[in-house]
Coordinates of C-alpha atoms in Angstrom, one line a residue:
K292 CA -0.4 21.6 4.8
I293 CA -0.9 19.5 7.9
G294 CA 0.0 21.2 11.2
P295 CA 1.3 19.6 14.4
V296 CA -1.1 17.3 16.2
A297 CA -2.0 18.1 19.8
S298 CA -0.6 15.8 22.5
R299 CA -2.9 13.0 23.6
A300 CA -2.7 10.0 25.9
P301 CA -1.1 7.2 23.8
V302 CA -3.1 4.1 23.1
K303 CA -1.6 1.1 21.3
L304 CA -3.7 -0.4 18.5
S305 CA -2.6 -3.1 16.1
I306 CA -3.9 -3.4 12.6
A307 CA -2.9 -5.7 9.7
L308 CA -2.1 -4.1 6.4
A309 CA -0.5 -5.3 3.3
P310 CA 3.3 -4.6 3.3
D311 CA 3.1 -2.0 0.6
I312 CA 0.3 -0.1 2.3
H313 CA 2.2 -0.2 5.6
D314 CA 5.3 1.1 3.9
A315 CA 3.5 4.1 2.3
L316 CA 1.8 5.0 5.6
A317 CA 5.1 4.6 7.5
D318 CA 6.9 6.9 5.0
Y319 CA 4.2 9.5 5.4
S320 CA 4.4 9.3 9.2
R321 CA 8.2 9.6 9.1
L322 CA 8.0 12.7 6.9
H323 CA 5.6 14.2 9.4
A324 CA 7.8 13.3 12.3
Q325 CA 10.8 15.1 10.7
E326 CA 8.7 18.2 10.1
F327 CA 7.0 18.3 13.6
G328 CA 9.4 16.4 15.8
R329 CA 7.4 13.3 16.6
D330 CA 6.0 10.3 14.9
I331 CA 2.2 10.4 14.4
P332 CA 0.0 7.5 13.0
L333 CA -1.8 8.4 9.7
A334 CA -5.3 8.4 11.1
E335 CA -4.2 10.8 13.9
L336 CA -2.6 13.1 11.3
F337 CA -6.0 13.7 9.9
G338 CA -7.6 14.1 13.3
S339 CA -9.7 11.0 12.8
G340 CA -8.5 9.0 15.8
S341 CA -9.9 5.5 16.5
A342 CA -12.8 6.1 14.1
G343 CA -10.2 6.8 11.4
Y344 CA -8.5 3.5 12.1
G345 CA -11.8 1.7 11.9
L346 CA -12.6 3.4 8.6
M347 CA -9.1 2.5 7.2
I348 CA -9.5 -1.1 8.2
G349 CA -13.1 -1.1 6.8
A350 CA -12.0 0.4 3.5
F351 CA -9.2 -2.1 3.1
G352 CA -11.5 -5.1 4.0
A353 CA -14.3 -3.8 1.7
G354 CA -11.8 -3.5 -1.1
S355 CA -10.6 -7.0 -0.6
V356 CA -14.1 -8.4 -0.8
I357 CA -14.9 -6.3 -3.9
G358 CA -11.7 -7.5 -5.5
S359 CA -12.5 -11.1 -4.6
F360 CA -15.8 -10.9 -6.3
A361 CA -14.3 -9.1 -9.3
G362 CA -11.7 -11.9 -9.5
R363 CA -14.5 -14.3 -10.5
K364 CA -14.6 -12.7 -13.9
L365 CA -11.0 -13.6 -14.6
H366 CA -10.3 -16.0 -17.5
E367 CA -7.2 -17.5 -18.9
R368 CA -7.2 -14.9 -21.8
N369 CA -7.2 -11.9 -19.5
E370 CA -5.3 -12.9 -16.3
A371 CA -1.9 -11.7 -17.4
R372 CA -3.3 -8.3 -18.4
V373 CA -5.2 -8.0 -15.2
L374 CA -2.1 -9.0 -13.2
I375 CA 0.0 -6.2 -14.8
L376 CA -2.8 -3.6 -14.6
G377 CA -3.6 -4.5 -11.0
T378 CA 0.1 -4.1 -10.1
I379 CA 0.1 -0.7 -11.7
V380 CA -3.1 0.3 -9.8
M381 CA -1.6 -0.9 -6.5
G382 CA 1.5 1.2 -7.0
A383 CA -0.4 4.3 -8.1
T384 CA -2.9 4.0 -5.2
T385 CA -0.1 3.4 -2.7
A386 CA 1.7 6.5 -3.9
G387 CA -1.6 8.4 -3.7
I388 CA -2.1 7.3 -0.1
A389 CA 1.4 8.6 0.8
L390 CA 0.8 11.9 -0.9
S391 CA -2.8 12.7 0.0
P392 CA -3.3 15.7 2.3
W393 CA -6.9 14.7 3.0
F394 CA -8.3 11.7 4.7
P395 CA -11.3 10.8 2.5
P396 CA -9.1 10.1 -0.6
V397 CA -6.9 7.9 1.6
L398 CA -10.0 5.7 2.3
A399 CA -11.0 5.6 -1.3
L400 CA -7.4 4.7 -2.3
L401 CA -7.1 2.0 0.3
L402 CA -10.4 0.5 -1.0
L403 CA -9.1 0.5 -4.6
C404 CA -5.6 -0.7 -3.6
S405 CA -6.9 -3.7 -1.7
A406 CA -9.4 -4.5 -4.4
A407 CA -6.5 -4.6 -6.9
D408 CA -4.5 -6.7 -4.5
A409 CA -7.2 -9.3 -4.2
V410 CA -7.6 -9.5 -8.0
I411 CA -3.8 -9.8 -8.4
M412 CA -3.7 -12.7 -5.9
I413 CA -6.5 -14.5 -7.7
A414 CA -4.8 -14.0 -11.2
D415 CA -1.4 -15.0 -9.8
R416 CA -2.6 -18.2 -8.2
S417 CA -4.8 -19.2 -11.2
I418 CA -1.8 -18.8 -13.6
Q419 CA 0.4 -20.8 -11.2
Q420 CA -2.1 -23.6 -10.8
R421 CA -2.8 -23.9 -14.5
R422 CA 0.8 -23.7 -15.7
T423 CA 2.6 -25.7 -13.0
P424 CA 2.6 -29.5 -12.8
D425 CA 1.2 -30.9 -9.6
A426 CA 4.5 -32.5 -8.7
V427 CA 6.3 -29.1 -8.3
R428 CA 3.4 -26.6 -7.7
S429 CA 4.2 -26.2 -3.9
R430 CA 7.8 -25.4 -4.7
V431 CA 6.8 -22.9 -7.4
V432 CA 4.4 -21.1 -4.9
G433 CA 7.1 -21.1 -2.3
A434 CA 9.6 -19.6 -4.8
S435 CA 7.1 -17.0 -5.8
E436 CA 6.5 -16.0 -2.1
A437 CA 10.3 -15.9 -1.6
M438 CA 10.7 -13.6 -4.6
I439 CA 8.1 -11.3 -3.1
D440 CA 9.9 -11.3 0.3
I441 CA 13.2 -10.6 -1.4
A442 CA 11.7 -7.7 -3.4
L443 CA 10.2 -6.3 -0.2
S444 CA 13.6 -6.5 1.5
I445 CA 15.3 -4.7 -1.4
G446 CA 12.5 -2.1 -1.2
F447 CA 13.2 -1.6 2.6
V448 CA 16.9 -1.1 1.9
L449 CA 16.4 1.3 -1.0
G450 CA 13.4 3.1 0.7
G451 CA 15.5 5.0 3.1
P452 CA 17.9 6.6 0.5
A453 CA 14.9 7.2 -1.8
V454 CA 13.0 9.1 0.9
A455 CA 16.1 11.0 1.8
A456 CA 16.6 12.0 -1.9
V457 CA 12.9 13.1 -2.1
E458 CA 13.3 15.1 1.1
R459 CA 16.4 16.9 -0.3
F460 CA 14.5 17.7 -3.5
V461 CA 11.5 19.0 -1.5
A462 CA 13.8 21.0 0.8
I463 CA 15.6 22.6 -2.2
Y464 CA 12.3 23.2 -4.0
G465 CA 10.7 24.6 -0.9
A466 CA 13.6 26.9 -0.2
A467 CA 13.6 28.2 -3.8
G468 CA 9.9 28.9 -3.6
D469 CA 10.2 30.9 -0.4
D470 CA 11.7 34.0 -2.2

């Protein structure tokens, strides 16, 4: 169980994360804020501060590079399977990030998640390029990106009620376990 974090002078730091990683980290931070009364960045929750931010960004970047090199082994016969498996890996690792009570697994999961993301992007673009006629390829890519944005928007709308439902379950389970 993570306790409250000591007050420190605020410093604003911006990092770029994939939307699903950002959502998982934000959900975790919101749950902590509800428990302890203030919103805390994930790296600070683990007491890792600016070094933690650097490690998180480094893990994500390293995973992207590893995934890019792994994507070289994709072939027409395995791209669809890799696309599906990579999506499952991204979902599982994102959930693991949100649920991990320790910082080192978060770094390993970020690395694995971003590697899967890179492989998925390569497989997706390869399939689109091979199966889409030149005359409509840009529209297909645009429609694909729009579908991703629509799915993210739906996820944002449904995320609040889903977190609230999980919180009610945790509260009921926690109260039942306090006997």
